Coordinates of C-alpha atoms in Angstrom, one line a residue:
Chain A
E14 CA -23.6 -57.8 93.4
V15 CA -20.3 -57.6 95.3
Q16 CA -17.8 -60.2 94.0
L17 CA -14.2 -61.0 94.6
V18 CA -12.8 -63.3 92.0
Q19 CA -9.3 -64.8 92.5
S20 CA -6.9 -66.2 90.1
G21 CA -6.5 -70.0 89.6
A22 CA -4.4 -72.6 91.4
E23 CA -0.7 -72.5 91.0
V24 CA 2.1 -75.1 91.3
K25 CA 5.6 -73.6 91.7
K26 CA 9.1 -74.8 92.7
P27 CA 11.0 -73.4 95.7
G28 CA 12.8 -70.2 94.9
E29 CA 10.3 -69.2 92.1
S30 CA 8.2 -66.0 92.0
L31 CA 4.5 -65.7 92.0
K32 CA 1.8 -63.1 91.9
I33 CA -1.9 -64.0 92.5
S34 CA -4.8 -61.7 92.0
C35 CA -8.2 -60.8 93.4
K36 CA -10.5 -58.8 91.2
G37 CA -13.3 -56.9 92.9
S38 CA -16.6 -55.8 91.3
G39 CA -20.0 -54.6 92.2
Y40 CA -18.8 -52.0 94.7
S41 CA -16.5 -49.0 95.1
F42 CA -13.2 -50.9 95.0
S43 CA -11.0 -48.0 95.8
T44 CA -12.6 -47.1 99.1
H45 CA -12.8 -50.5 100.7
W46 CA -9.8 -52.2 102.4
I47 CA -8.9 -55.6 101.0
G48 CA -7.3 -58.2 103.3
W49 CA -5.4 -61.3 102.5
V50 CA -5.7 -64.5 104.6
R51 CA -3.6 -67.6 104.6
Q52 CA -5.0 -71.1 105.3
M53 CA -2.4 -73.8 105.4
P54 CA -3.6 -77.4 104.6
G55 CA -5.9 -78.5 107.4
K56 CA -5.2 -75.5 109.5
G57 CA -6.9 -72.3 110.6
L58 CA -7.1 -68.8 109.1
E59 CA -4.2 -66.4 109.5
W60 CA -4.5 -62.7 108.7
M61 CA -1.6 -61.6 106.5
G62 CA -2.2 -58.0 105.8
I63 CA -4.5 -55.4 104.3
I64 CA -4.4 -52.7 101.7
Y65 CA -6.5 -49.5 100.9
P66 CA -6.6 -49.4 97.1
D67 CA -7.2 -45.7 96.8
D68 CA -3.7 -44.8 98.1
S69 CA -2.2 -48.3 98.5
E70 CA -1.7 -47.8 102.3
T71 CA -0.7 -51.2 103.5
K72 CA -0.6 -52.9 106.9
Y73 CA 1.1 -56.3 107.5
N74 CA 0.8 -58.8 110.2
T75 CA 4.3 -58.7 111.7
S76 CA 4.5 -62.4 111.2
F77 CA 4.2 -62.0 107.5
Q78 CA 6.2 -58.8 107.0
G79 CA 8.9 -59.4 104.4
Q80 CA 7.4 -62.8 103.4
A81 CA 5.0 -61.6 100.7
T82 CA 4.0 -58.2 99.2
I83 CA 0.5 -56.9 99.0
S84 CA -0.4 -54.4 96.3
A85 CA -3.4 -53.1 94.4
D86 CA -4.3 -51.4 91.1
K87 CA -7.5 -49.3 91.5
S88 CA -7.7 -48.8 87.7
T89 CA -8.3 -52.5 87.2
T90 CA -10.0 -53.0 90.6
T91 CA -7.5 -55.8 91.4
A92 CA -5.5 -56.6 94.5
Y93 CA -2.4 -58.7 94.4
L94 CA -0.3 -61.0 96.7
Q95 CA 3.3 -61.6 95.5
W96 CA 6.3 -63.7 96.5
N97 CA 9.8 -63.4 95.2
N98 CA 11.3 -66.5 96.7
L99 CA 8.7 -69.2 97.4
K100 CA 9.2 -71.8 100.0
A101 CA 7.5 -75.1 100.6
S102 CA 6.0 -73.6 103.7
D103 CA 4.1 -71.1 101.5
T104 CA 1.9 -74.0 100.4
A105 CA -1.6 -72.9 101.3
T106 CA -4.9 -71.5 100.1
Y107 CA -4.9 -67.8 100.1
Y108 CA -8.1 -65.8 100.4
C109 CA -8.8 -62.1 99.7
A110 CA -11.6 -60.5 101.6
R111 CA -13.3 -57.1 101.6
R112 CA -13.1 -55.2 104.8
R113 CA -16.3 -53.5 106.0
D114 CA -15.8 -51.6 109.2
H115 CA -13.9 -54.1 111.5
N116 CA -14.7 -57.4 109.8
F117 CA -14.6 -59.1 106.4
D118 CA -17.9 -59.3 104.7
Y119 CA -17.1 -60.7 101.2
W120 CA -14.5 -63.3 100.4
G121 CA -12.9 -64.5 97.2
Q122 CA -13.1 -68.2 96.4
G123 CA -9.5 -68.8 97.4
T124 CA -6.3 -69.6 95.4
L125 CA -4.4 -72.8 96.2
V126 CA -0.7 -72.3 95.9
T127 CA 1.5 -75.5 96.0
V128 CA 5.2 -75.1 96.3
S129 CA 7.1 -78.4 95.7
S130 CA 10.3 -79.5 94.1
Chain B
Q25 CA -0.2 -61.2 117.9
S26 CA -1.1 -64.7 119.0
A27 CA -4.1 -66.5 117.7
L28 CA -7.2 -66.5 119.8
T29 CA -7.9 -69.8 121.5
Q30 CA -10.9 -71.9 120.5
P31 CA -11.7 -75.5 121.4
P32 CA -10.8 -77.8 118.5
S33 CA -14.2 -79.4 118.4
A34 CA -17.7 -79.1 119.6
S35 CA -20.9 -81.1 118.9
G36 CA -24.6 -81.0 119.4
S37 CA -27.6 -83.0 118.5
L38 CA -29.9 -82.1 115.6
G39 CA -32.3 -79.4 116.9
H40 CA -30.3 -78.7 120.0
S41 CA -27.7 -76.0 120.7
V42 CA -23.9 -75.7 120.7
T43 CA -21.8 -72.9 122.1
I44 CA -18.2 -72.2 121.0
S45 CA -15.8 -70.1 123.1
C46 CA -13.0 -67.8 121.8
T47 CA -10.5 -66.6 124.4
G48 CA -8.1 -63.8 123.9
T49 CA -6.5 -61.1 126.0
S50 CA -7.3 -57.5 127.1
S51 CA -5.3 -56.4 124.0
D52 CA -7.8 -58.0 121.6
I53 CA -11.2 -59.4 122.6
G54 CA -11.2 -57.8 126.1
G55 CA -10.5 -54.4 124.6
S56 CA -12.5 -54.6 121.4
H57 CA -16.2 -54.2 120.4
Y58 CA -15.2 -55.8 117.1
V59 CA -15.4 -59.5 117.5
S60 CA -16.6 -61.5 114.4
W61 CA -17.4 -65.1 113.7
Y62 CA -17.0 -66.9 110.4
Q63 CA -18.4 -70.2 109.1
Q64 CA -16.3 -72.3 106.7
H65 CA -17.6 -75.5 105.0
P66 CA -14.9 -77.8 103.6
G67 CA -13.3 -76.5 100.4
K68 CA -15.3 -73.2 100.7
A69 CA -14.5 -69.6 101.5
P70 CA -15.3 -68.4 105.0
K71 CA -18.7 -66.6 105.5
L72 CA -19.3 -63.8 108.0
M73 CA -21.9 -64.9 110.5
I74 CA -21.6 -62.4 113.4
F75 CA -19.9 -59.0 113.6
E76 CA -19.4 -56.5 116.4
V77 CA -19.9 -59.3 119.0
S78 CA -23.6 -59.9 118.4
K79 CA -24.8 -58.5 115.2
R80 CA -25.9 -60.7 112.3
P81 CA -25.5 -59.8 108.6
S82 CA -28.5 -59.8 106.4
G83 CA -29.5 -63.4 105.6
V84 CA -27.9 -65.1 108.6
P85 CA -30.5 -66.9 110.6
D86 CA -31.3 -65.7 114.1
R87 CA -30.3 -69.2 115.3
F88 CA -26.8 -67.8 115.4
S89 CA -26.0 -65.5 118.3
G90 CA -22.9 -64.0 119.8
S91 CA -21.8 -62.6 123.1
K92 CA -18.7 -61.5 125.0
S93 CA -17.6 -61.4 128.6
G94 CA -14.2 -60.1 129.5
N95 CA -11.6 -61.7 127.3
T96 CA -13.9 -64.4 126.0
A97 CA -16.4 -64.3 123.2
S98 CA -18.9 -67.0 122.4
L99 CA -21.0 -68.1 119.5
T100 CA -24.2 -70.1 120.1
V101 CA -25.9 -72.0 117.3
S102 CA -29.5 -73.0 118.3
G103 CA -31.8 -75.4 116.6
L104 CA -28.8 -77.2 115.0
Q105 CA -29.3 -78.2 111.4
A106 CA -27.2 -80.6 109.4
D107 CA -25.8 -77.7 107.3
D108 CA -24.4 -76.0 110.5
E109 CA -21.7 -78.7 110.5
A110 CA -18.6 -76.7 109.6
D111 CA -15.5 -75.0 111.0
Y112 CA -16.1 -71.8 112.9
F113 CA -13.4 -69.1 113.4
C114 CA -13.6 -66.1 115.6
S115 CA -11.8 -62.9 114.9
S116 CA -11.0 -59.7 116.7
Y117 CA -9.9 -56.3 115.4
V118 CA -6.8 -55.4 117.4
A119 CA -6.2 -51.7 116.5
R120 CA -4.3 -49.8 113.9
N121 CA -5.6 -52.0 111.1
N122 CA -4.5 -55.3 112.8
F123 CA -6.7 -58.3 113.0
V124 CA -6.3 -61.8 114.6
F125 CA -8.2 -65.0 114.0
G126 CA -9.0 -67.8 116.4
T127 CA -7.6 -71.3 116.1
G128 CA -11.0 -72.7 114.8
T129 CA -13.6 -75.1 116.0
K130 CA -15.1 -78.0 114.1
V131 CA -18.7 -78.3 114.9
T132 CA -20.3 -81.7 114.4
V133 CA -24.1 -82.2 114.3
L134 CA -25.0 -85.5 115.9

């Protein structure tokens, strides 16, 4: 069974760093792109970027370039989303999702990130 | 890349149908065979309902159907059930590993 299990909710202060994770299982993790999607409170889905775990090739939505960093470790079948300087505007639920062809067929349960002083 | 445009809300009576539109440009929907639709219940992760404009993943009822004309894609839900009440998002593959989502439509079952 394909599963993407994300790390738990986080509460951080502005300026802090954070790395959230997405562990894949039940399929060949290395050979499927993993995407990250932001959903701000009460808002829609925003595609942030995508990574190919086998060689860590990464593509960012230009709107998110430089805002957060996507990485992956194929040895632990885990993808990551990382911030070095969190802002209140980063408060959102973040989803990872497995890309199949040109859509996302399996999704993680979401990680709520709250940034507040 | 701007978000695809969807109506904020749509509604239909139990057992009836509702159609949601998703409007983009020739750079995304108009030029792509790869339009997807996702259903999201409150507090839950999105679920793939339609891919490649009109194909359904295994397990998705045939009450859900998709189509496209020009720069606009549509999702129709027939035989509305209470559990169909959710947010629906369209998405298009744009090229070179870029994707864009729609603004989302809240479907209410009357």
